Short mmCIF file of C-alpha atoms and ligand atoms in Angstrom, two decimals:
data_model
loop_
_atom_site.label_atom_id
_atom_site.label_comp_id
_atom_site.label_asym_id
_atom_site.label_seq_id
_atom_site.Cartn_x
_atom_site.Cartn_y
_atom_site.Cartn_z
CA MET A 1 -63.27 169.00 -14.86
CA PHE A 2 -64.69 170.51 -11.71
CA ASP A 3 -61.79 172.45 -11.48
CA GLN A 4 -62.02 174.00 -14.76
CA LEU A 5 -65.62 174.81 -14.28
CA MET A 6 -64.99 176.45 -10.35
CA ALA A 7 -62.53 178.47 -12.96
CA ARG A 8 -65.30 179.45 -15.34
CA VAL A 9 -67.36 180.54 -12.43
CA ARG A 10 -64.64 182.79 -11.00
CA LEU A 11 -64.17 184.07 -14.27
CA LEU A 12 -67.69 184.94 -14.43
CA MET A 13 -67.90 185.97 -10.58
CA ARG A 14 -65.27 188.58 -11.79
CA LYS A 15 -67.57 189.92 -14.45
CA LEU A 16 -70.23 190.10 -12.38
CA ASN A 17 -68.35 191.70 -9.42
CA GLY A 18 -66.73 194.62 -12.52
CA ASP A 19 -63.28 193.81 -11.96
CA THR A 20 -62.39 194.72 -16.12
CA GLY A 21 -58.55 195.30 -14.31
CA ARG A 22 -56.59 192.46 -16.87
CA MET A 23 -59.31 190.36 -17.53
CA LEU A 24 -62.12 191.16 -20.23
CA PRO A 25 -65.50 189.92 -19.09
CA SER A 26 -66.62 186.43 -21.09
CA PRO A 27 -63.56 185.45 -22.60
CA LEU A 28 -64.71 181.92 -21.88
CA LYS A 29 -67.80 182.33 -22.81
CA VAL A 30 -69.08 179.55 -25.45
CA ALA A 31 -70.38 180.47 -28.31
CA ALA A 32 -72.21 177.75 -30.43
CA GLN A 33 -72.14 179.74 -33.35
CA ALA A 34 -68.82 180.65 -33.58
CA SER A 35 -68.26 177.33 -35.49
CA ARG A 36 -70.28 178.64 -38.25
CA PRO A 37 -69.65 179.87 -41.38
CA PRO A 38 -70.15 183.65 -41.04
CA VAL A 39 -72.89 184.98 -42.92
CA PRO A 40 -74.47 188.69 -43.89
CA ARG A 41 -75.99 189.52 -41.01
CA ALA A 42 -77.71 192.18 -39.25
CA PRO A 43 -76.00 193.26 -35.89
CA THR A 44 -76.89 191.45 -32.97
CA ALA A 45 -80.52 192.22 -31.87
CA PRO A 46 -81.14 195.29 -29.99
CA ALA A 47 -83.13 196.16 -27.19
CA ARG A 48 -87.11 197.39 -27.86
CA ALA A 49 -87.10 200.46 -30.36
CA ALA A 50 -89.05 203.13 -30.36
CA THR A 51 -93.23 202.41 -30.98
CA PRO A 52 -95.44 204.17 -32.54
CA ASP A 53 -97.38 204.83 -29.19
CA MET A 54 -94.21 206.80 -27.74
CA SER A 55 -93.66 210.45 -26.97
CA PRO A 56 -91.53 212.47 -29.26
CA GLU A 57 -88.78 212.93 -26.73
CA ARG A 58 -89.23 209.27 -25.66
CA ARG A 59 -88.57 208.29 -28.70
CA ILE A 60 -85.61 209.82 -29.26
CA GLU A 61 -84.38 208.93 -26.19
CA ARG A 62 -84.55 205.21 -26.88
CA THR A 63 -83.14 205.57 -30.62
CA ARG A 64 -80.10 207.54 -29.38
CA ALA A 65 -79.57 204.25 -26.85
CA LEU A 66 -79.90 202.20 -29.65
CA ALA A 67 -77.42 203.98 -31.34
CA VAL A 68 -75.25 204.63 -28.71
CA ARG A 69 -75.39 200.83 -27.87
CA LEU A 70 -74.75 199.51 -31.45
CA PHE A 71 -72.41 201.78 -32.59
CA GLY A 72 -70.39 202.30 -29.61
CA ALA A 73 -66.68 202.37 -30.20
CA ASN A 74 -65.45 202.11 -26.97
CA GLN A 75 -66.28 197.59 -26.06
CA PRO A 76 -64.20 195.01 -28.06
CA VAL A 77 -66.87 193.34 -30.07
CA ASP A 78 -67.95 189.64 -28.32
CA ASN A 79 -70.66 188.36 -30.64
CA PRO A 80 -69.17 186.75 -33.69
CA ARG A 81 -72.32 188.05 -35.71
CA ASP A 82 -71.01 191.67 -34.59
CA LEU A 83 -67.37 191.17 -36.27
CA PHE A 84 -67.61 192.18 -39.44
CA GLY A 85 -64.41 191.93 -42.37
CA ARG A 86 -62.52 189.28 -40.52
CA GLU A 87 -62.90 185.95 -42.39
CA LEU A 88 -59.63 185.19 -43.19
CA GLU A 89 -57.80 186.44 -39.69
CA LEU A 90 -59.66 184.17 -38.02
CA LYS A 91 -59.51 181.38 -40.22
CA THR A 92 -55.47 181.53 -39.83
CA LEU A 93 -56.08 181.58 -36.07
CA ARG A 94 -58.33 178.41 -36.37
CA GLU A 95 -55.83 177.03 -38.76
CA ALA A 96 -52.93 177.67 -37.19
CA VAL A 97 -53.25 177.36 -32.93
CA LEU A 98 -56.30 174.91 -33.09
CA GLU A 99 -55.54 172.62 -35.79
CA SER A 100 -51.48 173.13 -36.01
CA GLY A 101 -50.62 173.27 -32.57
CA MET A 102 -48.74 177.10 -33.49
CA HIS A 103 -48.49 180.34 -31.50
CA ALA A 104 -49.75 183.77 -32.49
CA VAL A 105 -48.96 187.27 -32.40
CA ILE A 106 -52.03 189.64 -33.76
CA HIS A 107 -50.53 193.07 -33.61
CA GLY A 108 -51.88 196.38 -35.90
CA PRO A 109 -53.27 200.16 -34.47
CA ARG A 110 -54.88 200.84 -31.93
CA GLY A 111 -58.80 200.22 -32.53
CA SER A 112 -57.90 198.33 -35.49
CA GLY A 113 -60.17 195.21 -33.77
CA LYS A 114 -57.09 193.50 -31.78
CA THR A 115 -59.28 192.87 -29.01
CA SER A 116 -62.71 192.08 -30.46
CA LEU A 117 -60.60 189.28 -32.98
CA VAL A 118 -58.78 187.79 -29.80
CA ARG A 119 -62.50 187.68 -28.04
CA VAL A 120 -64.36 185.99 -30.70
CA PHE A 121 -61.49 183.52 -31.48
CA GLY A 122 -61.43 183.00 -27.60
CA ASP A 123 -65.25 182.04 -27.95
CA MET A 124 -64.65 179.77 -31.10
CA ALA A 125 -61.62 178.05 -29.53
CA ASP A 126 -63.60 176.96 -26.52
CA ALA A 127 -66.64 176.28 -28.24
CA ARG A 128 -63.94 173.26 -29.94
CA GLY A 129 -62.91 172.12 -26.09
CA ALA A 130 -59.79 174.26 -25.41
CA THR A 131 -58.83 175.93 -22.92
CA ILE A 132 -58.85 179.84 -23.14
CA ILE A 133 -57.58 182.24 -20.64
CA TYR A 134 -57.24 186.15 -21.76
CA LEU A 135 -55.89 188.20 -19.52
CA SER A 136 -54.40 191.89 -20.28
CA CYS A 137 -50.53 192.64 -19.65
CA ALA A 138 -51.31 196.29 -19.10
CA GLY A 139 -50.19 196.87 -15.47
CA THR A 140 -47.78 194.08 -15.15
CA GLY A 141 -43.96 193.87 -14.70
CA ASP A 142 -41.75 191.57 -14.68
CA PHE A 143 -42.47 187.52 -16.12
CA GLY A 144 -44.10 186.06 -12.68
CA GLN A 145 -46.32 189.10 -12.71
CA VAL A 146 -47.41 188.33 -16.27
CA ILE A 147 -47.23 184.71 -16.03
CA LEU A 148 -48.57 183.62 -12.94
CA PRO A 149 -52.44 184.61 -12.97
CA TYR A 150 -52.46 182.48 -16.37
CA LEU A 151 -51.14 179.28 -14.02
CA HIS A 152 -53.93 180.60 -11.20
CA GLU A 153 -56.53 180.60 -13.58
CA LEU A 154 -55.79 177.44 -15.25
CA GLY A 155 -56.19 175.47 -12.44
CA PRO A 156 -55.04 171.58 -12.04
CA ALA A 157 -57.58 170.10 -14.47
CA PRO A 158 -55.38 170.16 -17.98
CA PHE A 159 -52.37 168.93 -15.94
CA GLY A 160 -54.52 166.08 -14.59
CA LEU A 161 -53.52 166.87 -10.79
CA ARG A 162 -55.38 166.89 -7.54
CA GLY A 163 -56.14 170.84 -5.80
CA ASP A 164 -53.49 170.22 -3.46
CA GLU A 165 -51.27 169.25 -5.67
CA TYR A 166 -51.92 171.78 -8.34
CA THR A 167 -51.21 174.33 -5.13
CA LYS A 168 -48.17 172.73 -4.11
CA ALA A 169 -46.76 173.25 -7.60
CA ILE A 170 -47.90 176.74 -8.60
CA ASP A 171 -46.68 177.46 -4.89
CA LEU A 172 -43.11 176.36 -5.51
CA LEU A 173 -43.16 178.11 -8.72
CA SER A 174 -44.22 181.52 -7.57
CA ALA A 175 -40.83 181.40 -5.11
CA ALA A 176 -38.44 181.58 -8.44
CA PRO A 177 -41.38 181.94 -11.77
CA THR A 178 -38.37 181.26 -14.24
CA PRO A 179 -39.09 180.51 -17.56
CA ARG A 180 -38.04 176.69 -17.71
CA ALA A 181 -39.73 176.05 -14.48
CA VAL A 182 -42.86 177.89 -15.93
CA ALA A 183 -41.81 175.53 -18.80
CA ALA A 184 -41.51 172.45 -17.54
CA LEU A 185 -45.14 172.42 -15.71
CA LEU A 186 -46.65 173.49 -18.24
CA ALA A 187 -45.12 170.73 -20.33
CA ARG A 188 -47.67 168.48 -18.57
CA ALA A 189 -50.70 170.23 -19.01
CA ASP A 190 -51.24 167.28 -21.81
CA ARG A 191 -55.09 166.82 -21.55
CA ASP A 192 -56.72 169.81 -23.55
CA ASP A 193 -55.42 172.66 -25.90
CA VAL A 194 -54.41 175.54 -23.90
CA VAL A 195 -54.21 179.19 -25.27
CA PHE A 196 -52.69 181.92 -22.65
CA ILE A 197 -53.84 185.08 -24.67
CA LEU A 198 -51.91 188.33 -23.58
CA ASP A 199 -53.52 191.15 -25.01
CA GLU A 200 -52.14 194.65 -24.62
CA PHE A 201 -48.24 192.57 -25.07
CA ASP A 202 -47.38 196.26 -25.92
CA ARG A 203 -47.55 198.07 -22.83
CA LEU A 204 -44.84 195.74 -20.87
CA ASP A 205 -42.09 197.70 -21.70
CA ASP A 206 -39.86 195.94 -19.21
CA THR A 207 -37.54 194.30 -22.08
CA GLU A 208 -36.19 191.59 -19.77
CA THR A 209 -39.59 190.24 -18.97
CA LYS A 210 -40.07 190.39 -23.01
CA ALA A 211 -37.31 187.84 -22.97
CA GLN A 212 -38.13 185.93 -21.03
CA LEU A 213 -41.84 185.14 -22.36
CA ALA A 214 -39.96 184.55 -25.98
CA LEU A 215 -37.78 182.34 -24.50
CA LEU A 216 -40.80 180.27 -22.77
CA LEU A 217 -42.51 180.32 -26.20
CA LYS A 218 -39.46 178.58 -27.57
CA LEU A 219 -39.33 176.03 -24.50
CA LEU A 220 -43.19 175.42 -24.92
CA SER A 221 -42.35 174.95 -28.60
CA ASP A 222 -39.78 172.49 -28.21
CA MET A 223 -41.63 170.44 -25.52
CA ARG A 224 -43.92 170.29 -27.84
CA SER A 225 -46.71 171.63 -24.78
CA ARG A 226 -50.01 171.99 -25.70
CA VAL A 227 -50.26 175.18 -24.35
CA ARG A 228 -50.19 178.16 -27.09
CA LEU A 229 -49.76 181.37 -26.28
CA LEU A 230 -50.86 184.16 -28.10
CA PHE A 231 -49.65 187.53 -27.93
CA VAL A 232 -51.78 190.65 -29.20
CA GLY A 233 -50.64 194.56 -29.37
CA ILE A 234 -50.10 197.29 -30.72
CA SER A 235 -47.58 197.00 -33.56
CA GLY A 236 -46.36 197.09 -37.35
CA ASP A 237 -44.76 193.81 -37.26
CA VAL A 238 -43.85 191.24 -35.57
CA SER A 239 -40.41 191.49 -34.28
CA GLU A 240 -41.23 195.09 -32.51
CA LEU A 241 -43.40 193.71 -30.50
CA ILE A 242 -41.91 190.20 -29.71
CA ASP A 243 -38.47 188.93 -30.52
CA VAL A 244 -38.20 185.55 -30.72
CA HIS A 245 -34.72 183.18 -31.90
CA ALA A 246 -35.23 182.31 -34.99
CA SER A 247 -35.63 178.52 -34.28
CA VAL A 248 -39.48 179.61 -32.93
CA ARG A 249 -40.18 181.51 -35.86
CA ARG A 250 -41.83 178.67 -38.13
CA HIS A 251 -43.72 177.54 -34.82
CA LEU A 252 -45.15 181.36 -34.90
CA THR A 253 -47.85 182.83 -36.83
CA ALA A 254 -48.39 186.26 -37.60
CA VAL A 255 -51.76 188.50 -38.15
CA GLY A 256 -51.14 191.39 -39.08
CA LEU A 257 -54.60 193.88 -38.81
CA LYS A 258 -55.13 195.55 -42.27
CA PRO A 259 -57.99 198.14 -42.88
CA ILE A 260 -61.24 196.34 -42.66
CA ALA A 261 -62.61 195.83 -46.80
CA ASP A 262 -64.32 198.92 -47.74
CA ALA A 263 -67.62 196.73 -48.68
CA GLU A 264 -67.68 195.10 -45.48
CA VAL A 265 -67.30 199.14 -44.02
CA LYS A 266 -70.24 200.35 -45.83
CA ASN A 267 -71.55 196.36 -45.16
CA PHE A 268 -71.19 197.54 -41.49
CA ILE A 269 -72.38 201.07 -41.29
CA ARG A 270 -75.71 200.27 -43.44
CA LEU A 271 -77.17 197.33 -41.28
CA THR A 272 -76.33 198.84 -38.16
CA SER A 273 -77.74 202.45 -39.38
CA ASN A 274 -80.70 199.92 -40.10
CA ALA A 275 -81.37 198.14 -37.15
CA ILE A 276 -82.03 201.63 -35.43
CA GLY A 277 -84.19 202.69 -37.93
CA LEU A 278 -82.48 205.21 -40.35
CA THR A 279 -81.34 205.23 -43.70
CA MET A 280 -77.88 206.27 -44.91
CA ALA A 281 -77.95 208.88 -48.19
CA PRO A 282 -75.24 207.05 -50.71
CA SER A 283 -73.25 210.12 -50.37
CA ALA A 284 -73.39 209.85 -46.93
CA LEU A 285 -72.13 206.47 -46.80
CA GLU A 286 -69.54 206.60 -48.59
CA ALA A 287 -67.83 209.67 -46.94
CA LEU A 288 -68.09 208.04 -43.72
CA ARG A 289 -66.17 204.52 -45.21
CA TRP A 290 -64.00 207.08 -46.71
CA ALA A 291 -63.05 208.64 -43.84
CA ALA A 292 -62.65 205.72 -41.87
CA CYS A 293 -60.29 204.48 -44.22
CA GLY A 294 -60.96 200.47 -43.09
CA SER A 295 -60.76 201.35 -39.10
CA PRO A 296 -63.29 199.81 -36.85
CA TYR A 297 -63.03 202.19 -34.04
CA HIS A 298 -63.22 205.03 -36.61
CA MET A 299 -66.17 203.74 -38.54
CA ARG A 300 -68.23 203.20 -35.43
CA LEU A 301 -67.22 206.77 -34.12
CA PHE A 302 -67.82 208.54 -37.17
CA SER A 303 -70.92 206.73 -38.35
CA LEU A 304 -72.79 207.47 -34.23
CA GLN A 305 -72.48 210.47 -34.29
CA ALA A 306 -73.44 210.97 -38.03
CA CYS A 307 -76.66 208.93 -36.56
CA LEU A 308 -77.20 210.99 -33.94
CA VAL A 309 -77.30 214.54 -35.29
CA ALA A 310 -80.18 212.58 -37.56
CA ILE A 311 -82.02 211.11 -34.34
CA ASP A 312 -81.65 215.10 -32.73
CA ARG A 313 -82.84 216.22 -36.54
CA GLY A 314 -85.63 214.34 -36.17
CA GLN A 315 -84.95 212.77 -39.75
CA GLN A 316 -85.26 209.63 -40.98
CA GLU A 317 -82.62 209.38 -43.45
CA VAL A 318 -78.56 210.30 -42.36
CA ASP A 319 -77.68 213.13 -45.06
CA ASP A 320 -75.29 214.43 -46.22
CA ALA A 321 -75.92 217.83 -43.86
CA ALA A 322 -76.25 215.35 -41.10
CA MET A 323 -73.00 213.42 -41.74
CA THR A 324 -70.73 216.46 -41.92
CA GLU A 325 -72.19 217.60 -38.65
CA GLY A 326 -71.49 214.10 -37.20
CA LEU A 327 -67.91 214.55 -38.34
CA ARG A 328 -67.94 218.23 -36.25
CA ARG A 329 -68.88 216.49 -33.36
CA ALA A 330 -66.42 212.99 -34.17
CA GLN A 331 -63.82 215.83 -33.90
CA ALA A 332 -65.26 217.37 -31.00
CA VAL A 333 -64.70 213.93 -28.86
CA TRP A 334 -61.35 213.35 -30.06
CA ARG A 335 -60.33 216.86 -29.26
CA THR A 336 -60.99 216.09 -25.60
CA THR A 337 -58.53 213.60 -25.59
CA ASN A 338 -55.93 215.02 -27.82
CA PRO A 339 -56.51 219.12 -27.96
CA ARG A 340 -52.70 219.37 -29.54
CA ASP A 341 -52.84 217.62 -32.93
CA ASP A 342 -56.72 219.17 -32.71
CA GLU A 343 -55.26 222.63 -32.68
CA LEU A 344 -52.31 221.88 -35.74
CA PHE A 345 -54.63 220.13 -38.15
CA THR A 346 -57.23 223.22 -37.51
CA ARG A 347 -54.29 225.75 -38.21
CA LEU A 348 -52.86 223.49 -41.08
CA ILE A 349 -56.29 223.19 -42.66
CA GLY A 350 -57.26 226.73 -42.19
CA GLU A 351 -53.64 228.18 -42.90
CA ARG A 352 -54.78 226.78 -46.72
CA ARG A 353 -50.85 226.13 -47.74
CA TYR A 354 -52.48 222.68 -49.17
CA PRO A 355 -54.47 221.50 -51.04
CA ILE A 356 -57.26 219.53 -49.16
CA ALA A 357 -56.95 217.02 -51.63
CA LEU A 358 -53.20 216.90 -51.36
CA LEU A 359 -53.73 216.77 -47.20
CA GLU A 360 -56.80 214.18 -48.01
CA SER A 361 -54.34 212.19 -49.72
CA PHE A 362 -51.39 212.10 -46.64
CA ALA A 363 -54.23 211.09 -44.31
CA ARG A 364 -54.96 208.73 -46.24
CA ALA A 365 -51.46 206.94 -46.52
CA CYS A 366 -50.82 207.43 -42.95
CA ALA A 367 -53.81 205.54 -41.88
CA ASN A 368 -53.03 202.94 -44.45
CA HIS A 369 -50.04 202.37 -42.14
CA LEU A 370 -49.02 202.40 -38.64
CA GLU A 371 -45.52 203.64 -39.47
CA PHE A 372 -44.76 205.05 -42.81
CA THR A 373 -41.98 206.10 -44.54
CA VAL A 374 -40.39 209.26 -46.93
CA ALA A 375 -41.23 206.49 -49.67
CA ASP A 376 -44.62 205.28 -48.99
CA LEU A 377 -45.76 208.93 -48.36
CA THR A 378 -44.34 209.75 -51.90
CA ASP A 379 -46.14 207.18 -53.99
CA ALA A 380 -49.46 207.94 -52.59
CA LEU A 381 -49.56 211.58 -53.60
CA ILE A 382 -47.86 210.28 -56.99
CA ARG A 383 -50.29 208.07 -57.42
CA ASP A 384 -53.41 210.74 -56.31
CA GLY A 385 -52.38 213.12 -58.68
CA HIS A 386 -49.89 215.72 -56.05
CA ASP A 387 -46.61 216.85 -56.34
CA PRO A 388 -44.29 214.87 -54.59
CA ALA A 389 -41.82 217.47 -54.06
CA GLN A 390 -44.32 218.43 -50.94
CA VAL A 391 -43.66 215.23 -48.62
CA PRO A 392 -41.10 216.85 -46.67
CA HIS A 393 -43.04 220.20 -46.26
CA LEU A 394 -45.82 218.04 -45.01
CA ILE A 395 -43.52 216.21 -42.32
CA GLU A 396 -41.81 219.34 -41.40
CA SER A 397 -45.80 220.82 -41.23
CA PHE A 398 -47.25 217.84 -39.12
CA ALA A 399 -44.19 217.06 -36.83
CA PRO A 400 -45.20 218.06 -33.56
CA ALA A 401 -48.06 215.34 -34.06
CA LEU A 402 -45.63 212.57 -35.44
CA GLY A 403 -42.39 210.45 -33.63
CA ARG A 404 -39.35 208.62 -34.89
CA MET A 405 -40.22 205.33 -34.59
CA GLN A 406 -36.81 204.69 -33.18
CA GLU A 407 -33.38 206.39 -32.90
CA GLY A 408 -32.12 207.12 -36.21
CA SER A 409 -34.77 205.63 -37.51
CA GLN A 410 -36.47 206.72 -40.56
CA ARG A 411 -40.00 205.20 -39.96
CA LEU A 412 -42.41 207.96 -39.10
CA ALA A 413 -45.82 207.16 -37.67
CA PHE A 414 -48.03 209.66 -35.95
CA ASP A 415 -48.00 209.70 -31.78
CA ASP A 416 -51.73 209.34 -31.85
CA VAL A 417 -52.75 206.50 -33.94
CA LEU A 418 -56.46 207.47 -34.56
CA ALA A 419 -54.98 210.86 -35.71
CA PRO A 420 -54.47 210.45 -39.46
CA GLN A 421 -58.60 209.76 -39.63
CA LEU A 422 -59.88 212.54 -37.87
CA LEU A 423 -57.42 214.83 -40.46
CA LEU A 424 -59.65 213.14 -43.27
CA ALA A 425 -62.43 213.69 -40.94
CA MET A 426 -61.42 217.56 -40.97
CA CYS A 427 -60.78 217.71 -44.79
CA VAL A 428 -64.37 215.95 -44.91
CA THR A 429 -66.00 218.97 -43.13
CA THR A 430 -64.07 222.14 -44.11
CA ARG A 431 -65.54 221.17 -47.80
CA THR A 432 -68.44 222.55 -46.94
CA GLY A 433 -69.88 219.25 -46.76
CA THR A 434 -70.08 218.69 -50.08
CA ALA A 435 -70.49 215.17 -50.84
CA PRO A 436 -67.44 213.36 -53.09
CA ALA A 437 -67.33 213.82 -56.36
CA SER A 438 -65.01 211.08 -56.70
CA ALA A 439 -65.98 207.78 -54.41
CA ALA A 440 -64.42 204.65 -55.99
CA ASP A 441 -63.83 202.11 -53.51
CA GLU A 442 -60.16 202.58 -53.03
CA GLY A 443 -60.91 206.31 -54.65
CA THR A 444 -59.24 209.31 -53.46
CA MET A 445 -62.05 212.22 -52.63
CA GLN A 446 -60.75 214.81 -54.85
N1 ADP B 501 -64.21 193.66 -37.20
C1 ADP B 501 -64.59 194.12 -36.90
N2 ADP B 501 -65.93 194.60 -37.18
C2 ADP B 501 -67.17 195.92 -36.50
N3 ADP B 501 -66.27 196.80 -35.22
C3 ADP B 501 -65.32 196.13 -34.70
C4 ADP B 501 -64.45 195.29 -35.57
N4 ADP B 501 -63.45 194.99 -34.95
C5 ADP B 501 -63.40 196.17 -33.77
N5 ADP B 501 -64.15 196.83 -34.17
C6 ADP B 501 -64.92 197.91 -32.83
O1 ADP B 501 -63.87 198.53 -32.95
C7 ADP B 501 -63.36 199.15 -32.25
C8 ADP B 501 -62.23 199.10 -31.51
O2 ADP B 501 -62.08 197.53 -31.33
P1 ADP B 501 -61.03 196.56 -30.66
O3 ADP B 501 -60.85 195.53 -30.25
O4 ADP B 501 -61.09 197.36 -28.97
O5 ADP B 501 -59.22 197.77 -30.99
P2 ADP B 501 -57.96 197.04 -30.63
O6 ADP B 501 -57.59 195.84 -29.38
O7 ADP B 501 -57.14 196.93 -31.69
O8 ADP B 501 -57.81 198.45 -29.95
C9 ADP B 501 -64.35 198.39 -30.46
O9 ADP B 501 -65.84 199.29 -30.05
C10 ADP B 501 -65.30 197.54 -31.37
O10 ADP B 501 -66.30 197.17 -30.72
MG1 MG B 502 -57.33 196.35 -27.84
#
């Protein structure tokens, strides 16, 4: 108990000391509210909002800071109340990992909310008495480098060992950390459920290390260990992230992150803008929702910029003009990270070779699939009433931004997985700020 407590204190100290390298700040924080069913909610209570007796400059500064804080797209969600539209995924993880003792894989595009989901799940599991160790695989190499830090963080408590006994066991293991030796030790952790979360697993490119971790997963299953592995990474499917033995598949649950439902995206934007004292014009809300395509990252980026424009202009409402200018600013933010694709998209839109509605149909199809095939694009174009013969031309035009997933594979993907929604945003601004004529929920923005 004491060791477990100390492990938590160590984690907390790291957080306070600003060590954000492999460790996210508060995976072990007890969040009693996590076990309650989610209810419609306003975002986490903000810092003090602007008050009437403030000077206009101070008021703008305050409101801007609040907007940045509530809409910010650079920090994962750490409060269950702020996690929108992931009830099903949380339930799946809870049932599989905590109730059925399965291992799990969470996969999806960058910005789809993998880390946020796993953090909220971690809090939920912690509140239920499980021990959760969260680390990122980024910057690690061999099997020992990946797995030993989990053992250090875990400490002796779940094994019923004394501190010195545990240190000795780890020292022995460190000399030759093989999957079998690690599994043999972990099989002895029989006091608590333990979950090792391996975030950014896709950033581990040593195939030998991945194979050893897959073997560890198999051995833990065979030994009926109470330690579960939860792999998290950017990927379209499980096998691309981790190649597990067929016999292990039934012990493994896959959670593929899909776009957040339109209603939840709108809920998020409406509630969050209200929390900073702004209202959203219905057409602006539709356009932001439409351009984000269910991506949590983009819904935050686009809404933040639109709200900042309204604040700077002294408006209480985010109207179509503020929304359009906000999307332009979001594009400018993205340009700093990906000037190549920004230039390509700007040129292709400017040339007017393709109608804007066709580009939008293409962008939405790409945004909905991390990887896509010619058939996916053909279906999307037909569904939206465009000529499918344009597909090969579109692929050729966008080729500099696309990569083949594997040699010989027919699957395509944007090198920058954040790009399709930016293409959409650029299409919206090109429509000279006109609001979407048709913005049905799954709608094309004709
Ligand atoms: N379900 C959600 N509801 C609201 N915001 C979310 C949700 N999921 C993620 N976000 C936000 O989107 C951004 C990207 O999320 P993150 O969890 O870092 O994605 P990933 O790990 O998949 O790259 C973060 O700013 C995060 O706060
Ligand atoms: Mg992440």
